[in-house]
Amino acid sequence: MVVGLINANPVVYEKKERRVRDPPVVVDEYAEEAIDQQEIFDILCCYLFDSGNLFTLNRKDIKDPEHPYSLEELKVVSEDSIGVDHERVRVLFAPTVEHCSMATIIGLCIRVKLMRSLPSRFKVDIFVAPGTHETEASINKQLNDKERVAAALENPNLVEIVEECLSPTFQTWT
Amino acid sequence: MELLDSNVDLREVQKLEGHADRVWGLAWNPAPHNCGGASAMLASCSGDKTVRIWQMGPNRQWECSTILEDTHTRTVRSCAWSPCGKFLATASFDSTTAIWKYVGGDFECVATLEGHENEVKSVSWSSSGMFLATCSRDKTVWIWEVQPGDEYDCVAVLQGHSQDVKMAQWHPLVDVLVSVSYDNSIKVWSEDGDSDDWHCVQTLNEGSSGHTSTVWSVSFNSRGDRMVTSSDDLTLKIWDTSSAISQKDTESFAPWRHLCTLSGYHGRTIFSAHWSSEGVIASGAGDDALCLFVEEKDDAVDEPSYRLLLKKEKAHEMDINTVRWNPKDWRHLASASDDGTIKIWELREIS
């Protein structure tokens, strides 16, 4: 069976010019430092998805080093789609196509990345941006059910996919 | 109880540490004297795949007396004691339920119940101790009959929920089972008098003033004529039967109806609610807070209503997953959290 691309011709946007920022530091769990929108965005995008791994996942069998798009370039996540209110973080992400079968995985990767990067007191909600996916209600419910997320993260196959997506994100800032 | 008119506080008695991951479930032993001691006994289960048994030590401090490990290979989501206090059932994401028996001063795994296709979410013993119910992400509820010699026979596979079943709980007096689900509904199951078949006798959903998102828990009052459910829709709902259920009533089913909705008290998913023998409802939620509610005694109002007695903000560092009143000591409440700890609270009056 030939598996076609989910989105063969994605619209690629320019990366936003970013304020100069110090290289990421290890977040001190005990310091009550304020964490803002840009910091969350940086956690998710800059040194996370820049390798385009998450997108190449869409075409697992077709290695395409020509198109190492990041979530930012595909406008899956933008700084404006992140809301931070005290210790509550809300991330909206927009799958590139309305039937994107990877939407749950993308959301799970975002959740795991934030889980590992933010102090444990933070409450994180992850939603598909309104109108961007045909099954957004069911994806949202699943991504925010911590019991199902916990069960998913005990599934070795799923963990392997998530780790693969996230591995470049834990590398040194370049 | 005369707490209704007085100021009360929940005092933290002790924080129990030891689990290496989030604590999901708690269960007080209803008959600890059958289990090697007269003092209270609490079981807790965790994402660290273990179950811990806590008992009061000689210095009046809670201590972990036993760790049940190397049996479940994934998260232990729920635990429940048999009414006689000698057996502990543990439900796991590994899709099995284990039965532990207190023998010779120790807990021994005497049976493993297999059959669910994936994660088992909760386990409950019937009041008679004859039946055990388990429910799973596979959308089913299973009823197991306890046989002599630590044998457990599956006597029914209940299908009706369209999604993940979060909790199944037996009625405190009769063999009626209530299950709650990710499909937002509450289902009541009962046995046919003649055929021994189990059926869904009532479904409470949005159309019957029910919940609009995942229902996480259900708990009955001691008389068994009311139940409280908690949900991802940030509300607690109180349900009432038209008449008190007694042992003789099993033939005639009295349907449940919506009595009232408690909203505006929790800011995130309410994972657990538990009704104490003295009528105080405790709730624990994803906002790290504990709330206590009592019935409003107001003759001017026809319908009974419930009011907030107390809210404890930041009761834990992270989400609260389960709250349980000690059945032997109505002032004591235990709570379990994602922060890996269990806290014992004492409800006391402040003058």
Coordinates of C-alpha atoms in Angstrom, one line a residue:
Chain A
M1 CA 0.0 0.0 0.0
V2 CA 1.3 3.4 -0.9
V3 CA 1.0 5.8 1.9
G4 CA 0.7 9.3 0.5
L5 CA 1.8 12.4 2.3
I6 CA -0.7 13.8 4.7
N7 CA 0.1 17.3 3.5
A8 CA 2.3 17.1 0.4
N9 CA 2.6 20.9 -0.1
P10 CA 2.5 22.6 3.2
V11 CA 2.5 26.4 3.3
V12 CA 5.8 27.5 4.8
Y13 CA 5.9 30.7 6.7
E14 CA 8.9 32.8 7.7
K15 CA 10.3 32.5 11.1
K16 CA 9.6 35.3 13.4
E17 CA 12.5 37.5 14.3
R18 CA 13.2 36.8 17.9
R19 CA 14.3 39.0 20.7
V20 CA 17.8 38.2 21.8
R21 CA 17.7 35.9 24.7
D22 CA 20.3 34.1 26.8
P23 CA 20.7 30.5 26.0
P24 CA 18.2 28.3 27.8
V25 CA 19.0 27.5 31.4
V26 CA 18.0 24.6 33.5
V27 CA 14.8 25.7 35.1
D28 CA 15.2 25.8 38.9
E29 CA 12.3 23.9 40.4
Y30 CA 12.5 25.9 43.6
A31 CA 12.8 29.4 42.2
E32 CA 9.6 31.3 41.7
E33 CA 10.7 32.9 38.5
A34 CA 8.2 34.2 36.1
I35 CA 7.8 32.3 32.9
D36 CA 6.4 34.2 29.9
Q37 CA 4.9 33.5 26.6
Q38 CA 8.2 33.7 24.7
E39 CA 9.9 31.3 27.1
I40 CA 7.2 28.7 26.5
F41 CA 7.4 29.3 22.8
D42 CA 11.2 28.9 23.0
I43 CA 10.9 25.7 24.9
L44 CA 8.5 24.3 22.3
C45 CA 10.0 25.6 19.1
C46 CA 13.4 27.2 19.0
Y47 CA 15.6 24.5 20.3
L48 CA 12.9 21.9 20.1
F49 CA 11.3 21.5 16.8
D50 CA 13.8 23.4 14.6
S51 CA 15.2 20.2 13.2
G52 CA 11.8 19.6 11.6
N53 CA 11.7 16.1 13.1
L54 CA 8.0 16.4 14.0
F55 CA 7.1 17.2 10.5
T56 CA 9.3 14.5 8.9
L57 CA 7.3 12.1 11.1
N58 CA 4.4 12.8 8.8
R59 CA 6.4 11.1 6.1
K60 CA 8.2 8.5 8.1
D61 CA 8.9 6.3 5.1
I62 CA 10.0 9.1 2.9
K63 CA 13.1 10.7 4.3
D64 CA 13.0 14.2 3.0
P65 CA 16.0 16.2 4.3
E66 CA 15.1 18.9 1.8
H67 CA 12.2 20.1 3.9
P68 CA 13.2 20.3 7.5
Y69 CA 10.4 22.6 8.4
S70 CA 9.8 23.4 12.0
L71 CA 6.4 23.7 13.8
E72 CA 6.9 27.4 13.7
E73 CA 7.5 27.6 10.0
L74 CA 4.4 25.5 9.4
K75 CA 2.5 27.8 11.9
V76 CA 1.5 24.8 13.9
V77 CA 2.6 26.7 17.0
S78 CA 3.1 30.5 17.2
E79 CA 4.0 32.7 20.1
D80 CA 0.6 34.2 19.9
S81 CA -1.0 30.8 20.4
I82 CA 0.5 30.5 23.8
G83 CA -1.2 31.9 26.9
V84 CA 0.5 32.2 30.3
D85 CA -1.4 33.3 33.3
H86 CA 0.6 32.9 36.5
E87 CA 1.2 29.1 36.6
R88 CA -1.3 28.2 34.0
V89 CA -0.1 27.6 30.5
R90 CA -2.4 27.2 27.5
V91 CA -1.1 26.1 24.1
L92 CA -3.1 26.2 21.0
F93 CA -1.7 24.3 18.0
A94 CA -2.9 24.2 14.5
P95 CA -2.4 21.0 12.5
T96 CA -1.4 21.8 8.9
V97 CA -4.5 20.1 7.5
E98 CA -7.9 19.5 9.0
H99 CA -7.6 15.7 8.8
C100 CA -4.0 15.5 10.1
S101 CA -3.7 12.1 11.7
M102 CA -0.7 13.2 13.6
A103 CA -2.5 15.8 15.6
T104 CA -2.7 13.7 18.8
I105 CA 1.0 12.9 18.6
I106 CA 1.9 16.5 18.0
G107 CA -0.1 17.5 21.1
L108 CA 1.4 14.7 23.1
C109 CA 4.9 15.8 22.2
I110 CA 4.0 19.4 23.2
R111 CA 2.7 18.1 26.5
V112 CA 5.7 15.9 27.3
K113 CA 8.1 18.7 26.4
L114 CA 6.4 21.1 28.7
M115 CA 6.1 18.5 31.4
R116 CA 9.8 18.0 31.4
S117 CA 10.8 21.6 31.0
L118 CA 8.5 23.5 33.4
P119 CA 8.4 23.2 37.2
S120 CA 5.8 20.7 38.3
R121 CA 3.5 23.3 39.8
F122 CA 2.5 24.5 36.3
K123 CA -0.9 23.4 34.9
V124 CA -0.8 22.9 31.2
D125 CA -3.8 22.8 28.8
I126 CA -3.2 21.9 25.2
F127 CA -5.9 22.5 22.6
V128 CA -6.2 22.3 18.8
A129 CA -6.8 25.8 17.5
P130 CA -10.5 26.2 16.9
G131 CA -11.5 25.3 13.4
T132 CA -8.3 23.7 12.4
H133 CA -9.2 20.0 12.8
E134 CA -12.3 18.0 12.0
T135 CA -12.1 16.1 15.3
E136 CA -10.8 18.8 17.5
A137 CA -13.2 18.1 20.4
S138 CA -12.1 14.5 20.7
I139 CA -8.4 15.4 20.4
N140 CA -8.7 18.1 23.0
K141 CA -10.5 15.8 25.4
Q142 CA -7.9 13.1 25.0
L143 CA -4.9 15.4 25.3
N144 CA -6.2 16.9 28.5
D145 CA -7.2 13.6 30.2
K146 CA -4.1 13.0 32.3
E147 CA -5.0 9.4 33.0
R148 CA -5.0 8.6 29.3
V149 CA -1.8 10.6 28.8
A150 CA -0.2 8.6 31.6
A151 CA -1.3 5.4 30.1
A152 CA -0.1 6.5 26.6
L153 CA 3.3 7.3 28.0
E154 CA 3.6 3.7 29.4
N155 CA 3.2 2.4 25.8
P156 CA 6.7 1.7 24.5
N157 CA 5.9 2.3 20.9
L158 CA 4.3 5.6 21.5
V159 CA 7.1 6.7 23.8
E160 CA 9.6 5.8 21.1
I161 CA 7.8 8.1 18.7
V162 CA 7.6 10.9 21.2
E163 CA 11.3 10.5 22.2
E164 CA 12.2 10.6 18.5
C165 CA 10.4 13.9 18.1
L166 CA 11.9 15.4 21.2
S167 CA 15.4 14.1 21.1
P168 CA 16.9 17.1 19.1
T169 CA 15.1 19.4 21.4
F170 CA 17.2 18.5 24.3
Q171 CA 20.4 19.2 22.4
T172 CA 22.6 22.2 22.9
W173 CA 21.5 25.5 21.6
T174 CA 23.3 26.3 18.3
Chain B
M1 CA -22.6 15.9 64.0
E2 CA -22.9 19.5 65.1
L3 CA -20.4 21.0 62.7
L4 CA -23.0 22.7 60.6
D5 CA -23.2 25.8 62.6
S6 CA -19.6 26.0 63.8
N7 CA -16.4 27.1 62.2
V8 CA -14.3 24.2 61.1
D9 CA -10.8 23.6 59.8
L10 CA -8.9 20.8 58.1
R11 CA -5.6 20.4 59.9
E12 CA -2.8 18.5 58.2
V13 CA -1.9 15.7 60.6
Q14 CA 0.8 14.0 58.6
K15 CA 2.3 13.9 55.1
L16 CA 3.1 10.3 54.0
E17 CA 6.0 10.1 51.7
G18 CA 7.5 7.1 49.9
H19 CA 5.9 6.6 46.5
A20 CA 8.3 7.4 43.7
D21 CA 5.5 8.7 41.3
R22 CA 2.0 10.2 41.5
V23 CA -0.4 8.6 43.9
W24 CA -3.6 7.6 42.2
G25 CA -5.7 5.8 44.7
L26 CA -6.4 5.2 48.4
A27 CA -8.5 2.8 50.5
W28 CA -9.0 2.6 54.2
N29 CA -9.3 -0.9 55.6
P30 CA -12.9 -1.2 56.9
A31 CA -12.0 -4.0 59.4
P32 CA -8.3 -3.6 60.2
H33 CA -8.7 -5.9 63.3
N34 CA -8.9 -8.8 60.8
C35 CA -5.6 -7.7 59.4
G36 CA -3.2 -8.0 62.3
G37 CA -4.0 -4.9 64.3
A38 CA -6.7 -2.8 65.8
S39 CA -5.4 0.5 64.5
A40 CA -6.3 2.1 61.2
M41 CA -4.8 0.8 58.0
L42 CA -4.6 2.7 54.7
A43 CA -3.6 1.3 51.2
S44 CA -2.2 3.6 48.5
C45 CA -1.4 2.9 44.9
S46 CA 0.8 4.7 42.5
G47 CA 2.3 5.3 39.1
D48 CA 5.5 3.7 40.6
K49 CA 3.7 0.3 40.1
T50 CA 3.5 -0.4 43.8
V51 CA 1.0 -0.4 46.6
R52 CA 1.9 0.7 50.1
I53 CA 0.2 -0.2 53.3
W54 CA 0.3 2.5 56.0
Q55 CA -0.3 1.9 59.7
M56 CA 0.0 4.0 62.8
G57 CA 3.3 3.2 64.6
P58 CA 4.0 3.1 68.3
N59 CA 4.9 6.8 68.3
R60 CA 1.5 7.7 66.9
Q61 CA 3.0 8.4 63.5
W62 CA 1.9 6.9 60.2
E63 CA 4.4 4.5 58.8
C64 CA 4.6 2.3 55.7
S65 CA 4.4 -1.2 57.0
T66 CA 4.4 -3.1 53.7
I67 CA 5.1 -2.5 50.1
L68 CA 3.4 -4.7 47.5
E69 CA 5.6 -4.8 44.5
D70 CA 6.8 -6.9 41.6
T71 CA 3.3 -8.0 40.6
H72 CA 1.9 -5.2 38.5
T73 CA 4.1 -4.2 35.5
R74 CA 2.4 -0.8 35.0
T75 CA 0.7 1.9 37.0
V76 CA -1.6 0.7 39.8
R77 CA -4.6 2.9 39.3
S78 CA -7.1 1.8 42.0
C79 CA -7.2 -0.3 45.2
A80 CA -10.1 -1.6 47.3
W81 CA -10.5 -3.7 50.5
S82 CA -13.1 -6.4 50.8
P83 CA -15.7 -5.7 53.5
C84 CA -14.1 -8.3 55.8
G85 CA -10.8 -6.4 55.5
K86 CA -8.7 -9.4 54.7
F87 CA -8.4 -8.9 51.0
L88 CA -7.1 -6.1 48.9
A89 CA -7.9 -5.8 45.2
T90 CA -5.6 -3.7 43.0
A91 CA -6.4 -2.6 39.4
S92 CA -3.6 -1.8 37.0
F93 CA -2.9 -0.3 33.6
D94 CA -1.2 -3.7 32.9
S95 CA -4.9 -4.8 32.3
T96 CA -5.0 -7.1 35.3
T97 CA -6.5 -6.9 38.8
A98 CA -4.6 -8.6 41.6
I99 CA -6.2 -10.0 44.8
W100 CA -4.0 -9.9 47.9
K101 CA -4.8 -11.9 51.0
Y102 CA -3.5 -11.1 54.5
V103 CA -1.9 -14.4 55.6
G104 CA 0.5 -14.9 58.5
G105 CA 1.3 -11.3 59.0
D106 CA 1.9 -10.6 55.3
F107 CA 0.1 -9.9 52.1
E108 CA 0.2 -12.6 49.4
C109 CA -1.0 -12.3 45.9
V110 CA -3.6 -15.1 45.7
A111 CA -5.3 -14.4 42.3
T112 CA -4.9 -12.4 39.2
L113 CA -8.0 -11.5 37.2
E114 CA -7.4 -11.2 33.5
G115 CA -9.7 -10.5 30.7
H116 CA -9.8 -6.7 30.1
E117 CA -8.3 -5.7 26.8
N118 CA -6.4 -2.7 28.2
E119 CA -6.0 -0.5 31.3
V120 CA -8.1 -1.4 34.3
K121 CA -9.2 1.9 35.8
S122 CA -11.0 0.9 39.0
V123 CA -12.1 -2.0 41.2
S124 CA -14.8 -2.3 43.9
W125 CA -16.2 -5.0 46.2
S126 CA -19.9 -5.4 46.8
S127 CA -21.2 -4.9 50.3
S128 CA -21.8 -8.6 50.7
G129 CA -18.2 -9.4 49.6
M130 CA -19.7 -11.8 47.0
F131 CA -18.9 -9.7 44.0
L132 CA -16.1 -7.7 42.6
A133 CA -16.4 -5.1 39.7
T134 CA -13.7 -3.9 37.5
C135 CA -13.8 -1.4 34.6
S136 CA -11.5 -0.5 31.8
R137 CA -10.5 1.7 28.9
D138 CA -11.9 -1.1 26.8
K139 CA -15.4 0.4 27.6
T140 CA -16.6 -2.6 29.6
V141 CA -17.4 -3.3 33.3
W142 CA -16.8 -6.9 34.5
I143 CA -18.5 -8.5 37.4
W144 CA -16.6 -11.3 39.2
E145 CA -18.2 -13.7 41.6
V146 CA -16.0 -14.7 44.6
Q147 CA -15.7 -18.5 44.8
P148 CA -14.3 -20.7 47.5
G149 CA -10.5 -21.2 47.3
D150 CA -9.6 -17.8 46.1
E151 CA -11.3 -18.4 42.7
Y152 CA -13.0 -15.6 40.8
D153 CA -15.5 -16.3 38.0
C154 CA -16.5 -13.6 35.6
V155 CA -20.3 -13.7 35.6
A156 CA -21.0 -10.6 33.4
V157 CA -19.3 -8.3 30.9
L158 CA -21.4 -5.2 30.9
Q159 CA -21.4 -3.2 27.7
G160 CA -23.1 0.1 27.2
H161 CA -20.6 2.8 27.7
S162 CA -19.3 4.2 24.5
Q163 CA -15.9 5.2 26.0
D164 CA -13.3 4.5 28.7
V165 CA -15.0 3.6 32.0
K166 CA -13.3 5.6 34.8
M167 CA -14.9 4.1 37.9
A168 CA -17.3 1.4 39.0
Q169 CA -18.7 1.5 42.6
W170 CA -21.1 -0.9 44.4
H171 CA -24.0 0.5 46.3
P172 CA -23.3 0.3 50.1
L173 CA -26.4 -2.0 50.9
V174 CA -27.6 -3.8 47.8
D175 CA -26.1 -5.5 44.7
V176 CA -26.5 -2.4 42.5
L177 CA -23.5 -1.1 40.6
V178 CA -22.9 2.4 39.3
S179 CA -20.3 3.2 36.6
V180 CA -19.0 6.5 35.3
S181 CA -17.3 7.2 32.1
Y182 CA -15.3 9.4 29.6
D183 CA -18.6 9.3 27.6
N184 CA -19.9 11.8 30.2
S185 CA -22.6 9.3 31.4
I186 CA -23.4 7.5 34.7
K187 CA -24.9 4.0 34.4
V188 CA -26.7 2.0 37.0
W189 CA -26.5 -1.8 36.7
S190 CA -28.7 -4.4 38.4
E191 CA -29.3 -8.2 38.3
D192 CA -32.5 -9.7 36.9
G193 CA -34.3 -11.5 39.7
D194 CA -34.9 -14.6 37.6
S195 CA -32.1 -15.0 35.1
D196 CA -29.1 -13.8 37.0
D197 CA -28.4 -11.5 34.1
W198 CA -27.0 -8.1 34.7
H199 CA -28.6 -5.1 32.9
C200 CA -28.2 -1.4 32.7
V201 CA -31.3 -0.1 34.4
Q202 CA -30.7 3.6 34.1
T203 CA -28.4 6.0 32.3
L204 CA -27.9 9.5 33.6
N205 CA -26.5 11.8 30.9
E206 CA -26.7 15.4 29.8
G207 CA -30.4 14.9 29.0
S208 CA -31.1 14.0 32.6
S209 CA -29.3 17.1 34.0
G210 CA -26.1 15.1 34.1
H211 CA -22.5 16.0 33.3
T212 CA -21.2 17.6 30.2
S213 CA -17.7 16.1 30.3
T214 CA -15.8 13.0 31.7
V215 CA -17.3 11.7 35.0
W216 CA -14.4 10.7 37.2
S217 CA -15.9 9.4 40.4
V218 CA -19.0 8.4 42.2
S219 CA -19.6 7.9 46.0
F220 CA -22.7 7.0 48.0
N221 CA -23.9 8.3 51.3
S222 CA -24.2 5.8 54.1
R223 CA -28.0 5.3 53.7
G224 CA -27.5 4.6 50.0
D225 CA -30.3 7.0 48.9
R226 CA -28.0 9.6 47.5
M227 CA -24.8 9.6 45.5
V228 CA -22.3 12.3 44.4
T229 CA -20.5 12.4 41.1
S230 CA -17.5 14.5 40.1
S231 CA -16.5 15.6 36.6
D232 CA -14.2 17.3 34.2
D233 CA -17.0 19.8 33.7
L234 CA -15.9 21.3 37.1
T235 CA -19.1 20.4 38.9
L236 CA -20.3 17.9 41.5
K237 CA -23.8 16.5 41.1
I238 CA -26.0 15.0 43.8
W239 CA -28.4 12.3 42.8
D240 CA -31.3 11.0 44.9
T241 CA -33.5 7.9 44.8
S242 CA -37.2 8.4 45.4
S243 CA -37.0 6.2 48.5
A244 CA -34.3 4.9 50.7
I245 CA -33.0 1.6 49.4
S246 CA -33.2 -1.2 51.9
Q247 CA -32.2 -4.8 51.6
K248 CA -35.8 -5.8 50.8
D249 CA -36.1 -3.4 48.0
T250 CA -33.8 -5.2 45.5
E251 CA -36.8 -6.4 43.5
S252 CA -38.2 -2.9 42.8
F253 CA -35.7 -0.6 41.3
A254 CA -36.0 3.1 42.4
P255 CA -34.6 5.4 39.8
W256 CA -32.1 8.1 40.5
R257 CA -32.9 11.7 39.8
H258 CA -30.8 14.9 39.8
L259 CA -31.1 16.7 43.1
C260 CA -28.6 19.6 42.7
T261 CA -25.4 20.7 41.0
L262 CA -22.4 22.2 42.9
S263 CA -20.5 24.5 40.6
G264 CA -18.0 27.3 40.9
Y265 CA -16.0 25.7 43.7
H266 CA -13.1 24.1 41.7
G267 CA -11.2 25.6 38.9
R268 CA -10.0 22.4 37.3
T269 CA -11.1 18.8 36.8
I270 CA -12.7 17.3 40.0
F271 CA -11.1 13.8 40.1
S272 CA -12.6 12.6 43.3
A273 CA -15.5 13.1 45.7
H274 CA -16.2 11.0 48.8
W275 CA -19.2 11.0 51.1
S276 CA -18.4 10.5 54.8
S277 CA -20.6 8.4 57.2
E278 CA -21.5 11.7 58.9
G279 CA -22.7 13.3 55.7
V280 CA -19.8 15.5 54.8
I281 CA -18.8 15.4 51.1
A282 CA -15.1 15.9 50.4
S283 CA -13.8 16.7 46.9
G284 CA -10.3 16.9 45.5
A285 CA -9.4 18.4 42.1
G286 CA -6.7 19.4 39.6
D287 CA -6.6 22.8 41.2
D288 CA -4.7 21.3 44.2
A289 CA -7.7 22.2 46.4
L290 CA -9.9 20.2 48.8
C291 CA -13.5 21.2 49.4
L292 CA -16.0 20.0 52.0
F293 CA -19.8 20.3 51.5
V294 CA -22.7 19.6 53.8
E295 CA -26.5 19.5 53.4
E296 CA -28.2 22.9 54.0
K297 CA -30.8 22.5 56.7
D298 CA -33.2 25.1 55.6
D299 CA -36.9 24.5 56.1
A300 CA -37.8 27.4 53.9
V301 CA -36.6 25.5 50.8
D302 CA -38.4 22.5 49.5
E303 CA -35.5 20.8 47.9
P304 CA -32.5 19.8 50.0
S305 CA -29.4 21.8 48.9
Y306 CA -25.7 21.5 49.7
R307 CA -23.3 24.3 50.8
L308 CA -19.6 24.7 51.0
L309 CA -18.4 24.1 54.5
L310 CA -14.7 24.7 53.8
K311 CA -12.2 25.1 51.0
K312 CA -8.6 24.3 51.5
E313 CA -6.5 25.9 48.7
K314 CA -3.0 24.4 48.0
A315 CA -3.8 21.3 50.0
H316 CA -1.2 19.6 47.8
E317 CA 1.6 20.8 45.5
M318 CA -0.1 19.3 42.5
D319 CA -3.4 17.7 41.4
I320 CA -5.4 15.8 44.0
N321 CA -6.5 12.4 42.6
T322 CA -8.4 10.8 45.4
V323 CA -10.0 11.8 48.7
R324 CA -11.2 9.2 51.3
W325 CA -12.8 9.5 54.7
N326 CA -11.7 7.0 57.3
P327 CA -14.8 4.8 57.9
K328 CA -13.7 4.1 61.5
D329 CA -12.9 7.7 62.5
W330 CA -15.2 10.2 60.8
R331 CA -12.9 13.2 61.5
H332 CA -10.0 11.9 59.4
L333 CA -9.6 12.4 55.7
A334 CA -6.8 11.1 53.4
S335 CA -5.9 12.7 50.1
A336 CA -3.6 11.4 47.4
S337 CA -1.8 13.6 44.9
D338 CA 0.4 13.9 41.7
D339 CA 3.0 15.3 44.0
G340 CA 3.7 11.7 45.2
T341 CA 2.4 12.3 48.7
I342 CA -0.6 11.3 50.8
K343 CA -1.9 13.6 53.4
I344 CA -3.9 12.8 56.5
W345 CA -6.3 15.6 57.6
E346 CA -8.3 16.1 60.7
L347 CA -11.6 18.0 60.6
R348 CA -11.9 20.0 63.8
E349 CA -13.9 22.8 65.1
I350 CA -12.3 26.2 65.8
S351 CA -13.8 28.3 68.5

